[in-house]
Short mmCIF file of N, CA and C and ligand atoms in Angstrom, two decimals:
data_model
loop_
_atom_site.label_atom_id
_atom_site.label_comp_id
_atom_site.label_asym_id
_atom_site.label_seq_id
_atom_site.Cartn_x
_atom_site.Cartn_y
_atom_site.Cartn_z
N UNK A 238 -51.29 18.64 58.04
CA UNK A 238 -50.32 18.15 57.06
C UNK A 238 -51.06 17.33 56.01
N UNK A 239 -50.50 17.33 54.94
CA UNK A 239 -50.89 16.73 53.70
C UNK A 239 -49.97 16.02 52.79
N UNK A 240 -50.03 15.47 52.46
CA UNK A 240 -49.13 14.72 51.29
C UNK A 240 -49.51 15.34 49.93
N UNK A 241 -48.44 15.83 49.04
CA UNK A 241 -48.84 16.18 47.32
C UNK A 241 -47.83 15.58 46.89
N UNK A 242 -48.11 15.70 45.26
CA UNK A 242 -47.09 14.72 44.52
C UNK A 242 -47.01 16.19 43.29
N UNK A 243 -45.98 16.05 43.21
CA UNK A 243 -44.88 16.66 41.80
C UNK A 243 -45.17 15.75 40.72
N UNK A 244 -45.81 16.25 39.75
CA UNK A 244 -46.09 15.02 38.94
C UNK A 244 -45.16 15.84 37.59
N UNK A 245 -44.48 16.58 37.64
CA UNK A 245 -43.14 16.96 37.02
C UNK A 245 -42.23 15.72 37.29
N UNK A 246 -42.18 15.60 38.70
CA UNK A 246 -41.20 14.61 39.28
C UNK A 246 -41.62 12.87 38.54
N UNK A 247 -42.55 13.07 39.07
CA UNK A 247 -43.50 11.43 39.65
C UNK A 247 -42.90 11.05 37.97
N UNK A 248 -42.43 9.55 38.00
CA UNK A 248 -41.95 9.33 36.37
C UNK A 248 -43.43 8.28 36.16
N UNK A 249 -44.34 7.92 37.25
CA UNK A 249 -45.80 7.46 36.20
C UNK A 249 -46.48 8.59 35.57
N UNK A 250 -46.57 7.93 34.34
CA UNK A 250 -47.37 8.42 33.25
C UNK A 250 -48.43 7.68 32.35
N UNK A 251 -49.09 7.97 32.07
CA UNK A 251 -50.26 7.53 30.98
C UNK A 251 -50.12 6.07 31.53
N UNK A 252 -50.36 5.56 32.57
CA UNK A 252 -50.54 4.65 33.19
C UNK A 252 -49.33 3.46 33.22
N UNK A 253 -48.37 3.71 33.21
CA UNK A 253 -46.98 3.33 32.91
C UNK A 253 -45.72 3.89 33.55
N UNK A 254 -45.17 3.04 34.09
CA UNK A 254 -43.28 3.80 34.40
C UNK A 254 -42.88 4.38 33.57
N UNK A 255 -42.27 5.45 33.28
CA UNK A 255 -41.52 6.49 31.75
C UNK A 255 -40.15 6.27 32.48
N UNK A 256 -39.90 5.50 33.81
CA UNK A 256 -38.29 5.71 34.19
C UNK A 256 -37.76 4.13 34.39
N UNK A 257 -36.48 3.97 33.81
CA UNK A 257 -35.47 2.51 33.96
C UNK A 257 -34.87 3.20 35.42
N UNK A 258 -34.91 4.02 35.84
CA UNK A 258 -34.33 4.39 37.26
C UNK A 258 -35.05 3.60 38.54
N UNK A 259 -36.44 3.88 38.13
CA UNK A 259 -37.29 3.13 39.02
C UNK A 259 -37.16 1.59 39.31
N UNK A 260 -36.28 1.15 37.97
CA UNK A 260 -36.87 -0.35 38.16
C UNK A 260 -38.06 -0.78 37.10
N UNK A 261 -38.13 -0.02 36.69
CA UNK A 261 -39.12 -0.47 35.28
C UNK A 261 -40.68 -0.67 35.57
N UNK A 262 -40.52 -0.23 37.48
CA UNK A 262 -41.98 -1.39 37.87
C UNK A 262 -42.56 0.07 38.87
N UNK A 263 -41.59 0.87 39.22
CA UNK A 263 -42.26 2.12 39.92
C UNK A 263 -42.95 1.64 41.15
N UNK A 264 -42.42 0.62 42.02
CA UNK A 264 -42.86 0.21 42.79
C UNK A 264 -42.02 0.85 44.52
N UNK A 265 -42.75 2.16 44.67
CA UNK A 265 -42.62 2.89 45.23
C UNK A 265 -43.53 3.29 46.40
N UNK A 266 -43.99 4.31 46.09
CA UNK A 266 -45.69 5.00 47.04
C UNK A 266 -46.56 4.04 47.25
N UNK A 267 -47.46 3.23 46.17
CA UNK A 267 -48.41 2.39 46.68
C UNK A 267 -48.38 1.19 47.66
N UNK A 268 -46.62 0.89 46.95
CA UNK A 268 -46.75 -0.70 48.49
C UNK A 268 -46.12 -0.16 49.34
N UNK A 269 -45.59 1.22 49.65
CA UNK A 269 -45.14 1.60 50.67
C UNK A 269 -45.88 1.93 51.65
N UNK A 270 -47.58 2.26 51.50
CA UNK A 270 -48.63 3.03 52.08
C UNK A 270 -49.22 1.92 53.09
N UNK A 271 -49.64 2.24 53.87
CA UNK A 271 -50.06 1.08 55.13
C UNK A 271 -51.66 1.06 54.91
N UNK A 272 -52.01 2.47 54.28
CA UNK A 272 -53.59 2.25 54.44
C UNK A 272 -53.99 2.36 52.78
N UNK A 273 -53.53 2.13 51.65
CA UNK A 273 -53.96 2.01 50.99
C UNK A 273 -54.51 3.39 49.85
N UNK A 274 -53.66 4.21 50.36
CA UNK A 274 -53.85 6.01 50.02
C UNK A 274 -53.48 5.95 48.54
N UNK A 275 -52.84 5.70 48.16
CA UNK A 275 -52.33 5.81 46.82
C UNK A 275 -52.33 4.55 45.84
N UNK A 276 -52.80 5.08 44.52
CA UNK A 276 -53.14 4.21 43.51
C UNK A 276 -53.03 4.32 42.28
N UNK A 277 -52.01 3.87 41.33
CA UNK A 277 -51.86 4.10 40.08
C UNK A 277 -52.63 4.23 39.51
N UNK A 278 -53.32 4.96 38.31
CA UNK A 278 -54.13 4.99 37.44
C UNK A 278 -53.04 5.28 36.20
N UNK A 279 -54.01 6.40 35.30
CA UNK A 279 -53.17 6.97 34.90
C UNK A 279 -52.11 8.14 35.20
N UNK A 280 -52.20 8.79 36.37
CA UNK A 280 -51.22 9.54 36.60
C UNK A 280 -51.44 8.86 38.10
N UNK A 281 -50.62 8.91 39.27
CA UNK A 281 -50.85 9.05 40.98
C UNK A 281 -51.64 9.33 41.43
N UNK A 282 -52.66 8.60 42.35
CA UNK A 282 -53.72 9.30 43.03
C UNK A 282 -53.35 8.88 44.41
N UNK A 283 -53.93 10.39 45.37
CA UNK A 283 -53.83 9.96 46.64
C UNK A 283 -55.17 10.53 47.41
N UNK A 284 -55.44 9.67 47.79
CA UNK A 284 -56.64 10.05 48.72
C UNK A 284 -56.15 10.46 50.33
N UNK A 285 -56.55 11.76 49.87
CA UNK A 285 -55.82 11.99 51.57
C UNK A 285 -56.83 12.16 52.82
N UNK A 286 -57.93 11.60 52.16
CA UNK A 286 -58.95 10.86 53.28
C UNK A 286 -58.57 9.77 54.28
N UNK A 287 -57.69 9.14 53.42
CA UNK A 287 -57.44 7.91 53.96
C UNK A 287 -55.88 8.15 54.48
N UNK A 288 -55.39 9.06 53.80
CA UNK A 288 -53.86 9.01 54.37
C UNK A 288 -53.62 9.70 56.07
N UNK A 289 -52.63 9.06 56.37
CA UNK A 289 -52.59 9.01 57.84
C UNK A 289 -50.84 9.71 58.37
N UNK A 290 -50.55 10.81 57.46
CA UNK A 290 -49.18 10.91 57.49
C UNK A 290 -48.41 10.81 57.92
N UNK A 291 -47.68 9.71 57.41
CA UNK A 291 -47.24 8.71 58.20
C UNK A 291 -45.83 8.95 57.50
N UNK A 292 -45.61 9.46 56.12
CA UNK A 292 -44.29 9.64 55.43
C UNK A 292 -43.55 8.57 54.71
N UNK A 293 -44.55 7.31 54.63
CA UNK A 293 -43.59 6.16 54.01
C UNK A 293 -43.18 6.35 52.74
N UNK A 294 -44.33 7.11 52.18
CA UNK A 294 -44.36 7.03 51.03
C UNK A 294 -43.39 8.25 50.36
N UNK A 295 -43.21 8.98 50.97
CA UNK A 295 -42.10 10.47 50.97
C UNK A 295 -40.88 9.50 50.74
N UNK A 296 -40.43 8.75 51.65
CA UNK A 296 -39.20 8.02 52.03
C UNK A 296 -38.92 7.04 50.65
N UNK A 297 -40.17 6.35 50.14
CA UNK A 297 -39.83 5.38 49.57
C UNK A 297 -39.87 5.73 47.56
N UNK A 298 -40.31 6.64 47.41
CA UNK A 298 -40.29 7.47 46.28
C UNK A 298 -38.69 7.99 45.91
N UNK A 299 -38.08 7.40 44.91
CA UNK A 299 -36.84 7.27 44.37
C UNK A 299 -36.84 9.08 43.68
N UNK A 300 -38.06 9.35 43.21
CA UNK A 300 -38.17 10.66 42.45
C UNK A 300 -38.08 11.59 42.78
N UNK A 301 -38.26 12.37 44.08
CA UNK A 301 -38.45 12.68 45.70
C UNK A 301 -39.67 13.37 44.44
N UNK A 302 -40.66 12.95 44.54
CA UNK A 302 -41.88 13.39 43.88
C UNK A 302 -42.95 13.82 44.78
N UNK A 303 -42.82 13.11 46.14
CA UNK A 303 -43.90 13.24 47.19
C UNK A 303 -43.48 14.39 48.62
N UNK A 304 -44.54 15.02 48.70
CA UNK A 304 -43.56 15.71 50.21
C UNK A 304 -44.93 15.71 50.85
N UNK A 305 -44.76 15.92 52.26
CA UNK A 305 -45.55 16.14 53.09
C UNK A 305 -45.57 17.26 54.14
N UNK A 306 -46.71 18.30 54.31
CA UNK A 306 -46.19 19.18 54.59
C UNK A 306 -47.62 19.94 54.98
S1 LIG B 509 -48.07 9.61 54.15
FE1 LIG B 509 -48.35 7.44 54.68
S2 LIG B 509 -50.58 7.13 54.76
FE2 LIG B 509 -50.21 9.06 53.64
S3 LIG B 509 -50.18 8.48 51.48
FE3 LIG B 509 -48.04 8.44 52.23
S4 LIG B 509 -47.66 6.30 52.87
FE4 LIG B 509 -49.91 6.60 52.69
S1 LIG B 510 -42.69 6.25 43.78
FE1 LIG B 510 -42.54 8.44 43.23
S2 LIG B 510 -42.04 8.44 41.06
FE2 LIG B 510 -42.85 6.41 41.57
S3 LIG B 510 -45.06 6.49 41.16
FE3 LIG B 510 -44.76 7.01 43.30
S4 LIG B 510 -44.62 9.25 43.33
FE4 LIG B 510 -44.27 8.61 41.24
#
């Protein structure tokens, strides 16, 4: 299993929230992650070296942008 992100979905962009849905702050995937897998840049990054699928981050993504699978 793996985690990917829909970045159709995902509303970070060019290093910024593009959604008032989120909360303005898109504070979703990264503080949801226990080990530190995911990291804003300019678009979502996930290192799935480090990810441990665990699904928090599926759950806590308002966009359903993330699946695991
Ligand atoms: S599935 Fe869990 S460990 Fe993997 S990126 Fe998502 S929150 Fe992090
Ligand atoms: S919570 Fe979802 S929409 Fe927000 S940055 Fe993460 S993947 Fe994108």
């Amino acid at each position: 299993m793996s985690i990917t992100i829909n970045y159709e979905k995902c509303c970070w962009k060019d290093g910024k929230c593009t959604s008032c849905s989120c909360g303005g702050a898109c504070v979703g995937c990264a503080e949801a992650c226990p080990v530190g897998a995911i990291t804003r840049k300019e678009l979502v990054e996930i290192d799935n070296s480090k990810c441990v699928n665990c699904g928090a981050c599926v759950n806590a993504c308002k966009h359903d942008a993330l699946s695991l699978a």
